[in-house]
Structures are given as C-alpha cells and as structure tokens.
Amino acid sequence: MAEIPIKVKHQGKVYDLEINTDSTGEELKIQLYSLTNVEPENQKVLAKKLVKDDTPLSSLGLKPGQTITLMGTPSAEVVMEIPKEKMKFAEDMTEAELAQRDGAIPAGLQNTGNTCYANATLQTLRSIPELQQELMNYTPSAAASSSAASSMFSADQLAQYGIGGLGGGNDLTTALRDLYNQMGGTQQGFPPIMFLTTLRQKFPQFAERAKSGHGYAQQDAEEVWTQLVQTLHESLKLPGEEAQKYRSWVGKYMAGSFEVTTTCDDAPEEESVTQTEEFHDLKCNITGDVNHLPEGMRIALNEKLEKNNPTLGREAT
C-alpha cells in the first residue's frame, strides 16, 4: 500500500489529502466527501482525466504534491454564526422577562376579600389571545382619558406599587387592559385593586358590603362575566367592512345566534313566532336530574315563559 500526499482544488480553496494509490476512484470520492461535504454522486474529479468509481488510482500516475480538481456543490452549507444576542439564563432574567418566556407560569390574582368571582372571570377572559391583542390596540374615548388623568397618582406610581389596572374613572375596558399588561410582567400573585375599584364605580351592585360589616359581599361570577362582556361589546368596535357585519369585537368572537320559536300552550291554535336572537353565553340549568352538561344545556334551551297574550287578554304560558 502506497500513500502519497496530494492537493485538492475545490471552489477556490485548496485542501491537503493523503490517498492510497492502491484504492479506486470510489474510495477517493468518499475521502473528498468528508473533506468538502460534496456527495460522491455529485462529484466530478479531474486528474488529467475524469476519475470514475472503478478507476484505479495507480493508473493516474499521481505524484506527491500534485493538484487534482473537484467540481460539485456541497449538499449543505453549515455556517457557524455568533448569536446576535447574548444567551440569558433564568437566574439573569428580570421578573418581567421570566413572565414572558414560552411556557411561563401565568400570574395569579390575589383574593382581596370575597373577590374570587371576579378573579375567575378575569383569568378566563385573559386566556383569549384575540382579546389580548384587541385590548393592546384599544384607545379610550377623550372623556374616559380625562377621567383617568384626574387620578392623584401617575401611572408609573401605581405600577410601582403593583396595584394593577391603571385605568381611572368608569372606563372598565382601560382598567382591564392595564391590569392584563401588568399581569404580563410578573409571575407573582397580583392584587387587582384598581380594576375592582373601577368595576364597583361602574356597577355599584358589586360594591355591596358584607352583612358582617367587614369588607365586600360575595358576588356571582356569571353576573360579573355578563357585565364585562357587555362593556367590551360597547367599547371594542371593529373597523371598516367588519363593522357592518359584526356589531363589535364581541359580536365577532364571543357571540352566536339562536333561532327562537315561541308557541302559546294556552292558545295552541295560534301560529308560532320565530325570530333570531344574539347570545353571549350558553346557559346550563343544573337540577337534581341533570348528570351531564348536554342535559343541562338542553333544559336551558326549552323554557316556559309567562307573557301577555293579546288574543286571550291575559297572561299566558
């Protein structure tokens, strides 16, 4: 076995290579592949003549230091680049950076006294990505902005003390937007004090005091959900052609429609009345006989109502 050093010219570069003159062109191409990343089937090797897979290298008359030429494109260009940004480890990150990482544990909401009903509703709404994007683009009306600006504390001061929801006055949408922005910068339990203050100003029923005289009374989650969604329905308007198709952002993403048919049991000869109604939530009536969700929803979709019947001249079912 005779090994000799040669040079390989490829794409403007020259490589040093030791070959065994007792081998064939196929083995040479394997060596060239490891050197240049050009697949053997894509190689064209010239050493005075074209080197084929079965060409004995001894027949080429190669001498030490002789240059052969390789033509062919590498199968993949591996480019090592220095990262544009220095890698950060968790222990080097701020609280806000940790909260914004993929898979980060979202911030919880502290119960400030019988406020679990509101916290559950806020967390549910926060899980809707489209709502988060719409709130980021929300600009309050001039009247609402003026009301917010009248606060004795600046937005930075309120944020410093972590009393989330910087919106002032009765602009509940602004308060919701600011609360979610602040929750996005922490993984700690967060007290939604400013949001709750705005909620109670706009809807005084949530400001009812507990019978014990200490703190606020417990409220119904469905009621605060209804009021919040209705507020968003009124404040988040859609632009252009979408505004003609949907009444609001809520109408596009959080609403549906029922075809409601009403019949009078007390006057079966009367024709039934059918109309379309918009809904923002689906009811589920839970009774002693209800074991599954579809059962409760089916019961809620069939209701008995008492209304004045002009034909009978009285209340009818």
PDB file of C-alpha atoms in Angstrom:
ATOM      1  CA  MET A   1       0.000   0.000   0.000  1.00  0.00           C
ATOM      2  CA  ALA A   2       1.467   3.350  -1.094  1.00  0.00           C
ATOM      3  CA  GLU A   3       0.186   6.576   0.449  1.00  0.00           C
ATOM      4  CA  ILE A   4       1.084   9.907  -1.071  1.00  0.00           C
ATOM      5  CA  PRO A   5       0.049  13.493  -0.195  1.00  0.00           C
ATOM      6  CA  ILE A   6      -1.829  15.436  -2.857  1.00  0.00           C
ATOM      7  CA  LYS A   7      -3.742  18.695  -3.060  1.00  0.00           C
ATOM      8  CA  VAL A   8      -7.427  19.075  -3.945  1.00  0.00           C
ATOM      9  CA  LYS A   9      -8.729  22.298  -5.509  1.00  0.00           C
ATOM     10  CA  HIS A  10     -12.443  22.995  -4.915  1.00  0.00           C
ATOM     11  CA  GLN A  11     -14.395  26.261  -5.198  1.00  0.00           C
ATOM     12  CA  GLY A  12     -11.314  28.439  -4.836  1.00  0.00           C
ATOM     13  CA  LYS A  13      -9.929  26.533  -1.856  1.00  0.00           C
ATOM     14  CA  VAL A  14      -7.039  24.070  -1.739  1.00  0.00           C
ATOM     15  CA  TYR A  15      -7.141  21.084   0.637  1.00  0.00           C
ATOM     16  CA  ASP A  16      -4.368  18.690   1.660  1.00  0.00           C
ATOM     17  CA  LEU A  17      -5.215  14.991   1.346  1.00  0.00           C
ATOM     18  CA  GLU A  18      -3.369  11.698   1.663  1.00  0.00           C
ATOM     19  CA  ILE A  19      -4.528   8.961  -0.701  1.00  0.00           C
ATOM     20  CA  ASN A  20      -3.785   5.275  -1.147  1.00  0.00           C
ATOM     21  CA  THR A  21      -2.713   4.636  -4.738  1.00  0.00           C
ATOM     22  CA  ASP A  22      -3.877   1.016  -4.398  1.00  0.00           C
ATOM     23  CA  SER A  23      -7.513   2.184  -3.946  1.00  0.00           C
ATOM     24  CA  THR A  24     -10.134   3.182  -6.519  1.00  0.00           C
ATOM     25  CA  GLY A  25     -11.944   6.346  -7.539  1.00  0.00           C
ATOM     26  CA  GLU A  26     -14.924   5.352  -5.354  1.00  0.00           C
ATOM     27  CA  GLU A  27     -12.798   5.397  -2.197  1.00  0.00           C
ATOM     28  CA  LEU A  28     -11.224   8.709  -3.252  1.00  0.00           C
ATOM     29  CA  LYS A  29     -14.691  10.255  -3.582  1.00  0.00           C
ATOM     30  CA  ILE A  30     -15.595   9.118  -0.060  1.00  0.00           C
ATOM     31  CA  GLN A  31     -12.481  10.892   1.242  1.00  0.00           C
ATOM     32  CA  LEU A  32     -13.394  14.015  -0.726  1.00  0.00           C
ATOM     33  CA  TYR A  33     -16.939  13.915   0.706  1.00  0.00           C
ATOM     34  CA  SER A  34     -15.602  14.001   4.277  1.00  0.00           C
ATOM     35  CA  LEU A  35     -13.361  16.879   3.264  1.00  0.00           C
ATOM     36  CA  THR A  36     -15.751  19.079   1.252  1.00  0.00           C
ATOM     37  CA  ASN A  37     -19.281  17.784   2.031  1.00  0.00           C
ATOM     38  CA  VAL A  38     -19.909  17.167  -1.690  1.00  0.00           C
ATOM     39  CA  GLU A  39     -21.906  13.944  -2.086  1.00  0.00           C
ATOM     40  CA  PRO A  40     -19.944  11.270  -4.060  1.00  0.00           C
ATOM     41  CA  GLU A  41     -22.684  11.050  -6.717  1.00  0.00           C
ATOM     42  CA  ASN A  42     -22.397  14.823  -7.250  1.00  0.00           C
ATOM     43  CA  GLN A  43     -18.604  14.844  -7.620  1.00  0.00           C
ATOM     44  CA  LYS A  44     -16.646  15.332 -10.825  1.00  0.00           C
ATOM     45  CA  VAL A  45     -12.936  14.607 -10.182  1.00  0.00           C
ATOM     46  CA  LEU A  46     -10.290  15.583 -12.734  1.00  0.00           C
ATOM     47  CA  ALA A  47      -6.735  14.252 -12.515  1.00  0.00           C
ATOM     48  CA  LYS A  48      -5.541  14.650 -16.130  1.00  0.00           C
ATOM     49  CA  LYS A  49      -8.645  12.617 -16.925  1.00  0.00           C
ATOM     50  CA  LEU A  50     -12.080  12.092 -15.417  1.00  0.00           C
ATOM     51  CA  VAL A  51     -11.897   9.803 -12.390  1.00  0.00           C
ATOM     52  CA  LYS A  52     -14.714   7.235 -12.302  1.00  0.00           C
ATOM     53  CA  ASP A  53     -15.731   4.996  -9.397  1.00  0.00           C
ATOM     54  CA  ASP A  54     -13.853   1.998 -10.829  1.00  0.00           C
ATOM     55  CA  THR A  55     -10.756   3.942 -11.879  1.00  0.00           C
ATOM     56  CA  PRO A  56      -7.618   2.530 -10.149  1.00  0.00           C
ATOM     57  CA  LEU A  57      -5.746   5.464  -8.609  1.00  0.00           C
ATOM     58  CA  SER A  58      -2.466   3.811  -9.595  1.00  0.00           C
ATOM     59  CA  SER A  59      -3.423   4.381 -13.243  1.00  0.00           C
ATOM     60  CA  LEU A  60      -3.468   8.153 -12.741  1.00  0.00           C
ATOM     61  CA  GLY A  61       0.272   8.433 -12.176  1.00  0.00           C
ATOM     62  CA  LEU A  62      -0.197  10.845  -9.294  1.00  0.00           C
ATOM     63  CA  LYS A  63       2.909  12.268  -7.662  1.00  0.00           C
ATOM     64  CA  PRO A  64       3.354  13.744  -4.161  1.00  0.00           C
ATOM     65  CA  GLY A  65       2.096  17.355  -4.032  1.00  0.00           C
ATOM     66  CA  GLN A  66       0.195  17.075  -7.314  1.00  0.00           C
ATOM     67  CA  THR A  67      -3.097  19.001  -7.534  1.00  0.00           C
ATOM     68  CA  ILE A  68      -6.369  17.450  -8.681  1.00  0.00           C
ATOM     69  CA  THR A  69      -9.635  19.323  -9.260  1.00  0.00           C
ATOM     70  CA  LEU A  70     -13.016  18.607  -7.668  1.00  0.00           C
ATOM     71  CA  MET A  71     -16.229  20.063  -9.069  1.00  0.00           C
ATOM     72  CA  GLY A  72     -19.561  19.818  -7.269  1.00  0.00           C
ATOM     73  CA  THR A  73     -21.801  21.669  -4.833  1.00  0.00           C
ATOM     74  CA  PRO A  74     -21.780  20.786  -1.118  1.00  0.00           C
ATOM     75  CA  SER A  75     -25.016  19.123  -0.025  1.00  0.00           C
ATOM     76  CA  ALA A  76     -25.486  21.643   2.802  1.00  0.00           C
ATOM     77  CA  GLU A  77     -23.728  24.783   3.826  1.00  0.00           C
ATOM     78  CA  VAL A  78     -23.093  24.728   7.551  1.00  0.00           C
ATOM     79  CA  VAL A  79     -22.491  28.272   8.698  1.00  0.00           C
ATOM     80  CA  MET A  80     -21.484  28.921  12.270  1.00  0.00           C
ATOM     81  CA  GLU A  81     -22.690  32.342  13.336  1.00  0.00           C
ATOM     82  CA  ILE A  82     -22.145  34.160  16.566  1.00  0.00           C
ATOM     83  CA  PRO A  83     -25.542  34.690  18.265  1.00  0.00           C
ATOM     84  CA  LYS A  84     -26.785  38.252  17.804  1.00  0.00           C
ATOM     85  CA  GLU A  85     -27.925  38.341  21.407  1.00  0.00           C
ATOM     86  CA  LYS A  86     -26.064  37.001  24.380  1.00  0.00           C
ATOM     87  CA  MET A  87     -27.733  33.934  25.848  1.00  0.00           C
ATOM     88  CA  LYS A  88     -29.591  34.662  29.065  1.00  0.00           C
ATOM     89  CA  PHE A  89     -30.097  32.166  31.835  1.00  0.00           C
ATOM     90  CA  ALA A  90     -33.144  32.193  34.105  1.00  0.00           C
ATOM     91  CA  GLU A  91     -31.162  33.495  37.062  1.00  0.00           C
ATOM     92  CA  ASP A  92     -30.062  36.511  34.977  1.00  0.00           C
ATOM     93  CA  MET A  93     -33.588  37.474  33.862  1.00  0.00           C
ATOM     94  CA  THR A  94     -35.845  40.103  35.359  1.00  0.00           C
ATOM     95  CA  GLU A  95     -39.296  39.234  36.689  1.00  0.00           C
ATOM     96  CA  ALA A  96     -40.893  40.637  33.507  1.00  0.00           C
ATOM     97  CA  GLU A  97     -38.584  38.613  31.243  1.00  0.00           C
ATOM     98  CA  LEU A  98     -39.335  35.420  33.153  1.00  0.00           C
ATOM     99  CA  ALA A  99     -43.078  36.057  32.853  1.00  0.00           C
ATOM    100  CA  GLN A 100     -42.871  36.480  29.071  1.00  0.00           C
ATOM    101  CA  ARG A 101     -40.977  33.259  28.335  1.00  0.00           C
ATOM    102  CA  ASP A 102     -42.760  30.452  26.480  1.00  0.00           C
ATOM    103  CA  GLY A 103     -44.341  28.105  28.990  1.00  0.00           C
ATOM    104  CA  ALA A 104     -44.040  30.589  31.851  1.00  0.00           C
ATOM    105  CA  ILE A 105     -46.462  30.166  34.745  1.00  0.00           C
ATOM    106  CA  PRO A 106     -49.060  32.958  34.376  1.00  0.00           C
ATOM    107  CA  ALA A 107     -49.634  35.412  37.190  1.00  0.00           C
ATOM    108  CA  GLY A 108     -52.351  34.583  39.677  1.00  0.00           C
ATOM    109  CA  LEU A 109     -54.817  37.069  41.149  1.00  0.00           C
ATOM    110  CA  GLN A 110     -54.979  37.656  44.875  1.00  0.00           C
ATOM    111  CA  ASN A 111     -58.323  37.417  46.634  1.00  0.00           C
ATOM    112  CA  THR A 112     -58.741  40.837  48.220  1.00  0.00           C
ATOM    113  CA  GLY A 113     -61.847  39.772  50.129  1.00  0.00           C
ATOM    114  CA  ASN A 114     -64.679  37.782  48.520  1.00  0.00           C
ATOM    115  CA  THR A 115     -63.350  38.593  45.029  1.00  0.00           C
ATOM    116  CA  CYS A 116     -62.860  35.043  43.739  1.00  0.00           C
ATOM    117  CA  TYR A 117     -65.902  35.535  41.470  1.00  0.00           C
ATOM    118  CA  ALA A 118     -64.121  38.395  39.661  1.00  0.00           C
ATOM    119  CA  ASN A 119     -60.723  36.666  39.618  1.00  0.00           C
ATOM    120  CA  ALA A 120     -62.158  33.577  37.898  1.00  0.00           C
ATOM    121  CA  THR A 121     -63.795  35.741  35.237  1.00  0.00           C
ATOM    122  CA  LEU A 122     -60.638  37.796  34.661  1.00  0.00           C
ATOM    123  CA  GLN A 123     -58.452  34.711  34.228  1.00  0.00           C
ATOM    124  CA  THR A 124     -60.940  33.159  31.797  1.00  0.00           C
ATOM    125  CA  LEU A 125     -61.015  36.273  29.615  1.00  0.00           C
ATOM    126  CA  ARG A 126     -57.229  36.558  29.753  1.00  0.00           C
ATOM    127  CA  SER A 127     -56.907  33.124  28.110  1.00  0.00           C
ATOM    128  CA  ILE A 128     -58.364  34.515  24.839  1.00  0.00           C
ATOM    129  CA  PRO A 129     -55.379  35.623  22.653  1.00  0.00           C
ATOM    130  CA  GLU A 130     -57.558  37.652  20.279  1.00  0.00           C
ATOM    131  CA  LEU A 131     -58.911  39.673  23.191  1.00  0.00           C
ATOM    132  CA  GLN A 132     -55.404  40.432  24.452  1.00  0.00           C
ATOM    133  CA  GLN A 133     -54.435  41.761  21.020  1.00  0.00           C
ATOM    134  CA  GLU A 134     -57.588  43.872  20.744  1.00  0.00           C
ATOM    135  CA  LEU A 135     -57.061  45.378  24.200  1.00  0.00           C
ATOM    136  CA  MET A 136     -53.477  46.323  23.278  1.00  0.00           C
ATOM    137  CA  ASN A 137     -54.881  48.365  20.384  1.00  0.00           C
ATOM    138  CA  TYR A 138     -57.688  49.904  22.445  1.00  0.00           C
ATOM    139  CA  THR A 139     -57.705  53.683  22.863  1.00  0.00           C
ATOM    140  CA  PRO A 140     -60.228  55.114  25.338  1.00  0.00           C
ATOM    141  CA  SER A 141     -62.516  57.980  24.439  1.00  0.00           C
ATOM    142  CA  ALA A 142     -61.497  61.553  25.271  1.00  0.00           C
ATOM    143  CA  ALA A 143     -63.898  61.652  28.221  1.00  0.00           C
ATOM    144  CA  ALA A 144     -62.532  58.432  29.645  1.00  0.00           C
ATOM    145  CA  SER A 145     -58.931  59.609  29.188  1.00  0.00           C
ATOM    146  CA  SER A 146     -59.711  62.843  31.023  1.00  0.00           C
ATOM    147  CA  SER A 147     -61.257  60.886  33.873  1.00  0.00           C
ATOM    148  CA  ALA A 148     -58.231  58.612  34.085  1.00  0.00           C
ATOM    149  CA  ALA A 149     -55.832  61.555  34.078  1.00  0.00           C
ATOM    150  CA  SER A 150     -57.564  63.056  37.099  1.00  0.00           C
ATOM    151  CA  SER A 151     -56.101  60.387  39.399  1.00  0.00           C
ATOM    152  CA  MET A 152     -53.896  61.818  42.152  1.00  0.00           C
ATOM    153  CA  PHE A 153     -51.221  59.215  41.281  1.00  0.00           C
ATOM    154  CA  SER A 154     -49.384  58.825  37.992  1.00  0.00           C
ATOM    155  CA  ALA A 155     -49.473  55.560  36.037  1.00  0.00           C
ATOM    156  CA  ASP A 156     -45.813  54.925  36.916  1.00  0.00           C
ATOM    157  CA  GLN A 157     -46.503  55.396  40.615  1.00  0.00           C
ATOM    158  CA  LEU A 158     -49.445  52.986  40.528  1.00  0.00           C
ATOM    159  CA  ALA A 159     -47.374  50.426  38.632  1.00  0.00           C
ATOM    160  CA  GLN A 160     -44.534  50.788  41.141  1.00  0.00           C
ATOM    161  CA  TYR A 161     -46.819  49.739  43.965  1.00  0.00           C
ATOM    162  CA  GLY A 162     -48.336  46.890  41.942  1.00  0.00           C
ATOM    163  CA  ILE A 163     -51.964  47.842  42.404  1.00  0.00           C
ATOM    164  CA  GLY A 164     -52.922  46.653  38.932  1.00  0.00           C
ATOM    165  CA  GLY A 165     -55.278  48.199  36.459  1.00  0.00           C
ATOM    166  CA  LEU A 166     -54.263  51.805  35.945  1.00  0.00           C
ATOM    167  CA  GLY A 167     -57.454  52.925  34.215  1.00  0.00           C
ATOM    168  CA  GLY A 168     -59.310  55.657  36.054  1.00  0.00           C
ATOM    169  CA  GLY A 169     -62.927  56.752  36.228  1.00  0.00           C
ATOM    170  CA  ASN A 170     -65.531  54.347  34.910  1.00  0.00           C
ATOM    171  CA  ASP A 171     -63.585  53.167  31.851  1.00  0.00           C
ATOM    172  CA  LEU A 172     -63.642  49.468  32.653  1.00  0.00           C
ATOM    173  CA  THR A 173     -62.061  48.452  29.332  1.00  0.00           C
ATOM    174  CA  THR A 174     -58.988  50.589  30.045  1.00  0.00           C
ATOM    175  CA  ALA A 175     -58.767  49.145  33.558  1.00  0.00           C
ATOM    176  CA  LEU A 176     -58.928  45.626  32.112  1.00  0.00           C
ATOM    177  CA  ARG A 177     -56.251  46.403  29.519  1.00  0.00           C
ATOM    178  CA  ASP A 178     -53.879  47.865  32.103  1.00  0.00           C
ATOM    179  CA  LEU A 179     -54.451  45.001  34.522  1.00  0.00           C
ATOM    180  CA  TYR A 180     -53.543  42.406  31.885  1.00  0.00           C
ATOM    181  CA  ASN A 181     -50.455  44.409  30.878  1.00  0.00           C
ATOM    182  CA  GLN A 182     -49.221  44.384  34.469  1.00  0.00           C
ATOM    183  CA  MET A 183     -50.029  40.695  34.920  1.00  0.00           C
ATOM    184  CA  GLY A 184     -47.874  40.015  31.847  1.00  0.00           C
ATOM    185  CA  GLY A 185     -44.840  41.389  33.685  1.00  0.00           C
ATOM    186  CA  THR A 186     -44.913  39.138  36.756  1.00  0.00           C
ATOM    187  CA  GLN A 187     -45.414  35.573  37.909  1.00  0.00           C
ATOM    188  CA  GLN A 188     -46.385  36.591  41.418  1.00  0.00           C
ATOM    189  CA  GLY A 189     -49.854  36.802  42.913  1.00  0.00           C
ATOM    190  CA  PHE A 190     -51.315  40.121  41.797  1.00  0.00           C
ATOM    191  CA  PRO A 191     -53.961  42.267  43.579  1.00  0.00           C
ATOM    192  CA  PRO A 192     -56.416  43.708  41.005  1.00  0.00           C
ATOM    193  CA  ILE A 193     -57.297  46.625  43.269  1.00  0.00           C
ATOM    194  CA  MET A 194     -57.649  49.379  40.668  1.00  0.00           C
ATOM    195  CA  PHE A 195     -59.714  47.160  38.378  1.00  0.00           C
ATOM    196  CA  LEU A 196     -62.091  46.246  41.211  1.00  0.00           C
ATOM    197  CA  THR A 197     -62.401  49.918  42.150  1.00  0.00           C
ATOM    198  CA  THR A 198     -63.391  50.786  38.591  1.00  0.00           C
ATOM    199  CA  LEU A 199     -65.794  47.830  38.434  1.00  0.00           C
ATOM    200  CA  ARG A 200     -67.558  48.970  41.624  1.00  0.00           C
ATOM    201  CA  GLN A 201     -67.763  52.550  40.381  1.00  0.00           C
ATOM    202  CA  LYS A 202     -69.341  51.500  37.095  1.00  0.00           C
ATOM    203  CA  PHE A 203     -71.584  48.778  38.571  1.00  0.00           C
ATOM    204  CA  PRO A 204     -72.481  49.680  42.195  1.00  0.00           C
ATOM    205  CA  GLN A 205     -74.044  46.257  42.844  1.00  0.00           C
ATOM    206  CA  PHE A 206     -70.507  44.870  43.165  1.00  0.00           C
ATOM    207  CA  ALA A 207     -69.809  47.410  45.931  1.00  0.00           C
ATOM    208  CA  GLU A 208     -72.358  45.809  48.269  1.00  0.00           C
ATOM    209  CA  ARG A 209     -70.906  45.361  51.749  1.00  0.00           C
ATOM    210  CA  ALA A 210     -70.880  42.033  53.580  1.00  0.00           C
ATOM    211  CA  LYS A 211     -73.584  41.508  56.204  1.00  0.00           C
ATOM    212  CA  SER A 212     -70.869  41.159  58.813  1.00  0.00           C
ATOM    213  CA  GLY A 213     -69.894  44.750  58.091  1.00  0.00           C
ATOM    214  CA  HIS A 214     -66.354  43.737  57.165  1.00  0.00           C
ATOM    215  CA  GLY A 215     -65.355  44.021  53.505  1.00  0.00           C
ATOM    216  CA  TYR A 216     -67.435  43.429  50.409  1.00  0.00           C
ATOM    217  CA  ALA A 217     -70.135  40.816  49.854  1.00  0.00           C
ATOM    218  CA  GLN A 218     -69.618  37.733  47.720  1.00  0.00           C
ATOM    219  CA  GLN A 219     -70.998  38.131  44.189  1.00  0.00           C
ATOM    220  CA  ASP A 220     -71.968  35.890  41.292  1.00  0.00           C
ATOM    221  CA  ALA A 221     -69.308  35.095  38.648  1.00  0.00           C
ATOM    222  CA  GLU A 222     -71.933  34.895  35.902  1.00  0.00           C
ATOM    223  CA  GLU A 223     -73.128  38.408  36.682  1.00  0.00           C
ATOM    224  CA  VAL A 224     -69.673  39.971  36.502  1.00  0.00           C
ATOM    225  CA  TRP A 225     -68.988  37.993  33.298  1.00  0.00           C
ATOM    226  CA  THR A 226     -72.182  39.385  31.756  1.00  0.00           C
ATOM    227  CA  GLN A 227     -71.336  42.972  32.720  1.00  0.00           C
ATOM    228  CA  LEU A 228     -67.739  42.687  31.496  1.00  0.00           C
ATOM    229  CA  VAL A 229     -68.670  41.152  28.159  1.00  0.00           C
ATOM    230  CA  GLN A 230     -71.386  43.768  27.656  1.00  0.00           C
ATOM    231  CA  THR A 231     -68.842  46.515  28.415  1.00  0.00           C
ATOM    232  CA  LEU A 232     -66.421  45.076  25.854  1.00  0.00           C
ATOM    233  CA  HIS A 233     -69.322  44.755  23.411  1.00  0.00           C
ATOM    234  CA  GLU A 234     -69.905  48.500  23.686  1.00  0.00           C
ATOM    235  CA  SER A 235     -66.269  49.665  23.670  1.00  0.00           C
ATOM    236  CA  LEU A 236     -64.364  47.375  21.266  1.00  0.00           C
ATOM    237  CA  LYS A 237     -65.601  48.472  17.854  1.00  0.00           C
ATOM    238  CA  LEU A 238     -64.421  46.938  14.581  1.00  0.00           C
ATOM    239  CA  PRO A 239     -63.084  48.974  11.640  1.00  0.00           C
ATOM    240  CA  GLY A 240     -64.243  49.149   8.036  1.00  0.00           C
ATOM    241  CA  GLU A 241     -66.347  46.398   6.496  1.00  0.00           C
ATOM    242  CA  GLU A 242     -66.197  44.238   9.618  1.00  0.00           C
ATOM    243  CA  ALA A 243     -68.208  46.872  11.474  1.00  0.00           C
ATOM    244  CA  GLN A 244     -71.066  46.310   9.029  1.00  0.00           C
ATOM    245  CA  LYS A 245     -71.004  42.546   9.519  1.00  0.00           C
ATOM    246  CA  TYR A 246     -70.495  42.478  13.288  1.00  0.00           C
ATOM    247  CA  ARG A 247     -71.741  44.946  15.866  1.00  0.00           C
ATOM    248  CA  SER A 248     -68.433  44.781  17.770  1.00  0.00           C
ATOM    249  CA  TRP A 249     -65.374  42.642  18.525  1.00  0.00           C
ATOM    250  CA  VAL A 250     -67.534  40.646  20.944  1.00  0.00           C
ATOM    251  CA  GLY A 251     -70.048  40.065  18.163  1.00  0.00           C
ATOM    252  CA  LYS A 252     -67.283  38.549  16.015  1.00  0.00           C
ATOM    253  CA  TYR A 253     -65.500  36.352  18.550  1.00  0.00           C
ATOM    254  CA  MET A 254     -67.790  35.794  21.537  1.00  0.00           C
ATOM    255  CA  ALA A 255     -71.342  35.785  20.222  1.00  0.00           C
ATOM    256  CA  GLY A 256     -73.692  33.479  18.401  1.00  0.00           C
ATOM    257  CA  SER A 257     -77.302  33.482  17.353  1.00  0.00           C
ATOM    258  CA  PHE A 258     -80.345  31.385  18.169  1.00  0.00           C
ATOM    259  CA  GLU A 259     -83.420  30.815  16.079  1.00  0.00           C
ATOM    260  CA  VAL A 260     -86.057  31.147  18.795  1.00  0.00           C
ATOM    261  CA  THR A 261     -89.538  29.720  18.275  1.00  0.00           C
ATOM    262  CA  THR A 262     -92.290  30.755  20.702  1.00  0.00           C
ATOM    263  CA  THR A 263     -95.610  28.903  20.934  1.00  0.00           C
ATOM    264  CA  CYS A 264     -98.548  29.534  23.275  1.00  0.00           C
ATOM    265  CA  ASP A 265     -99.628  26.459  25.236  1.00  0.00           C
ATOM    266  CA  ASP A 266    -102.852  28.199  26.298  1.00  0.00           C
ATOM    267  CA  ALA A 267    -103.761  29.027  22.686  1.00  0.00           C
ATOM    268  CA  PRO A 268    -102.458  26.130  20.555  1.00  0.00           C
ATOM    269  CA  GLU A 269    -104.400  27.361  17.508  1.00  0.00           C
ATOM    270  CA  GLU A 270    -102.177  30.446  17.266  1.00  0.00           C
ATOM    271  CA  GLU A 271     -99.230  30.354  14.893  1.00  0.00           C
ATOM    272  CA  SER A 272     -95.794  30.117  16.481  1.00  0.00           C
ATOM    273  CA  VAL A 273     -93.458  33.117  16.242  1.00  0.00           C
ATOM    274  CA  THR A 274     -89.843  32.606  15.099  1.00  0.00           C
ATOM    275  CA  GLN A 275     -87.092  35.204  15.436  1.00  0.00           C
ATOM    276  CA  THR A 276     -83.286  35.372  15.646  1.00  0.00           C
ATOM    277  CA  GLU A 277     -81.622  36.397  18.909  1.00  0.00           C
ATOM    278  CA  GLU A 278     -77.943  37.047  19.665  1.00  0.00           C
ATOM    279  CA  PHE A 279     -76.350  35.415  22.706  1.00  0.00           C
ATOM    280  CA  HIS A 280     -73.042  35.913  24.520  1.00  0.00           C
ATOM    281  CA  ASP A 281     -73.192  32.835  26.740  1.00  0.00           C
ATOM    282  CA  LEU A 282     -74.858  29.429  26.902  1.00  0.00           C
ATOM    283  CA  LYS A 283     -76.926  28.560  29.943  1.00  0.00           C
ATOM    284  CA  CYS A 284     -76.743  25.228  31.749  1.00  0.00           C
ATOM    285  CA  ASN A 285     -79.597  24.502  34.157  1.00  0.00           C
ATOM    286  CA  ILE A 286     -78.477  22.123  36.894  1.00  0.00           C
ATOM    287  CA  THR A 287     -81.296  20.243  38.590  1.00  0.00           C
ATOM    288  CA  GLY A 288     -81.427  17.043  40.585  1.00  0.00           C
ATOM    289  CA  ASP A 289     -81.964  15.050  37.388  1.00  0.00           C
ATOM    290  CA  VAL A 290     -79.056  16.569  35.460  1.00  0.00           C
ATOM    291  CA  ASN A 291     -75.947  14.383  35.309  1.00  0.00           C
ATOM    292  CA  HIS A 292     -74.208  15.692  32.193  1.00  0.00           C
ATOM    293  CA  LEU A 293     -73.526  19.087  30.614  1.00  0.00           C
ATOM    294  CA  PRO A 294     -75.585  18.493  27.418  1.00  0.00           C
ATOM    295  CA  GLU A 295     -78.637  17.680  29.556  1.00  0.00           C
ATOM    296  CA  GLY A 296     -78.407  20.978  31.432  1.00  0.00           C
ATOM    297  CA  MET A 297     -77.948  22.935  28.201  1.00  0.00           C
ATOM    298  CA  ARG A 298     -80.905  21.196  26.558  1.00  0.00           C
ATOM    299  CA  ILE A 299     -83.140  22.086  29.509  1.00  0.00           C
ATOM    300  CA  ALA A 300     -81.990  25.726  29.331  1.00  0.00           C
ATOM    301  CA  LEU A 301     -82.907  25.872  25.638  1.00  0.00           C
ATOM    302  CA  ASN A 302     -86.520  24.952  26.397  1.00  0.00           C
ATOM    303  CA  GLU A 303     -88.100  27.481  28.736  1.00  0.00           C
ATOM    304  CA  LYS A 304     -91.618  28.196  29.942  1.00  0.00           C
ATOM    305  CA  LEU A 305     -92.474  31.910  29.902  1.00  0.00           C
ATOM    306  CA  GLU A 306     -95.491  33.868  31.083  1.00  0.00           C
ATOM    307  CA  LYS A 307     -96.336  36.718  28.726  1.00  0.00           C
ATOM    308  CA  ASN A 308     -99.384  38.802  27.947  1.00  0.00           C
ATOM    309  CA  ASN A 309    -101.401  37.259  25.117  1.00  0.00           C
ATOM    310  CA  PRO A 310    -103.464  39.899  23.227  1.00  0.00           C
ATOM    311  CA  THR A 311    -105.871  37.264  21.894  1.00  0.00           C
ATOM    312  CA  LEU A 312    -106.670  35.837  25.316  1.00  0.00           C
ATOM    313  CA  GLY A 313    -106.413  39.220  27.018  1.00  0.00           C
ATOM    314  CA  ARG A 314    -104.403  37.815  29.917  1.00  0.00           C
ATOM    315  CA  GLU A 315    -101.081  36.316  30.968  1.00  0.00           C
ATOM    316  CA  ALA A 316    -100.469  33.019  29.192  1.00  0.00           C
ATOM    317  CA  THR A 317     -97.792  30.296  29.088  1.00  0.00           C
TER     318      THR A 317
END
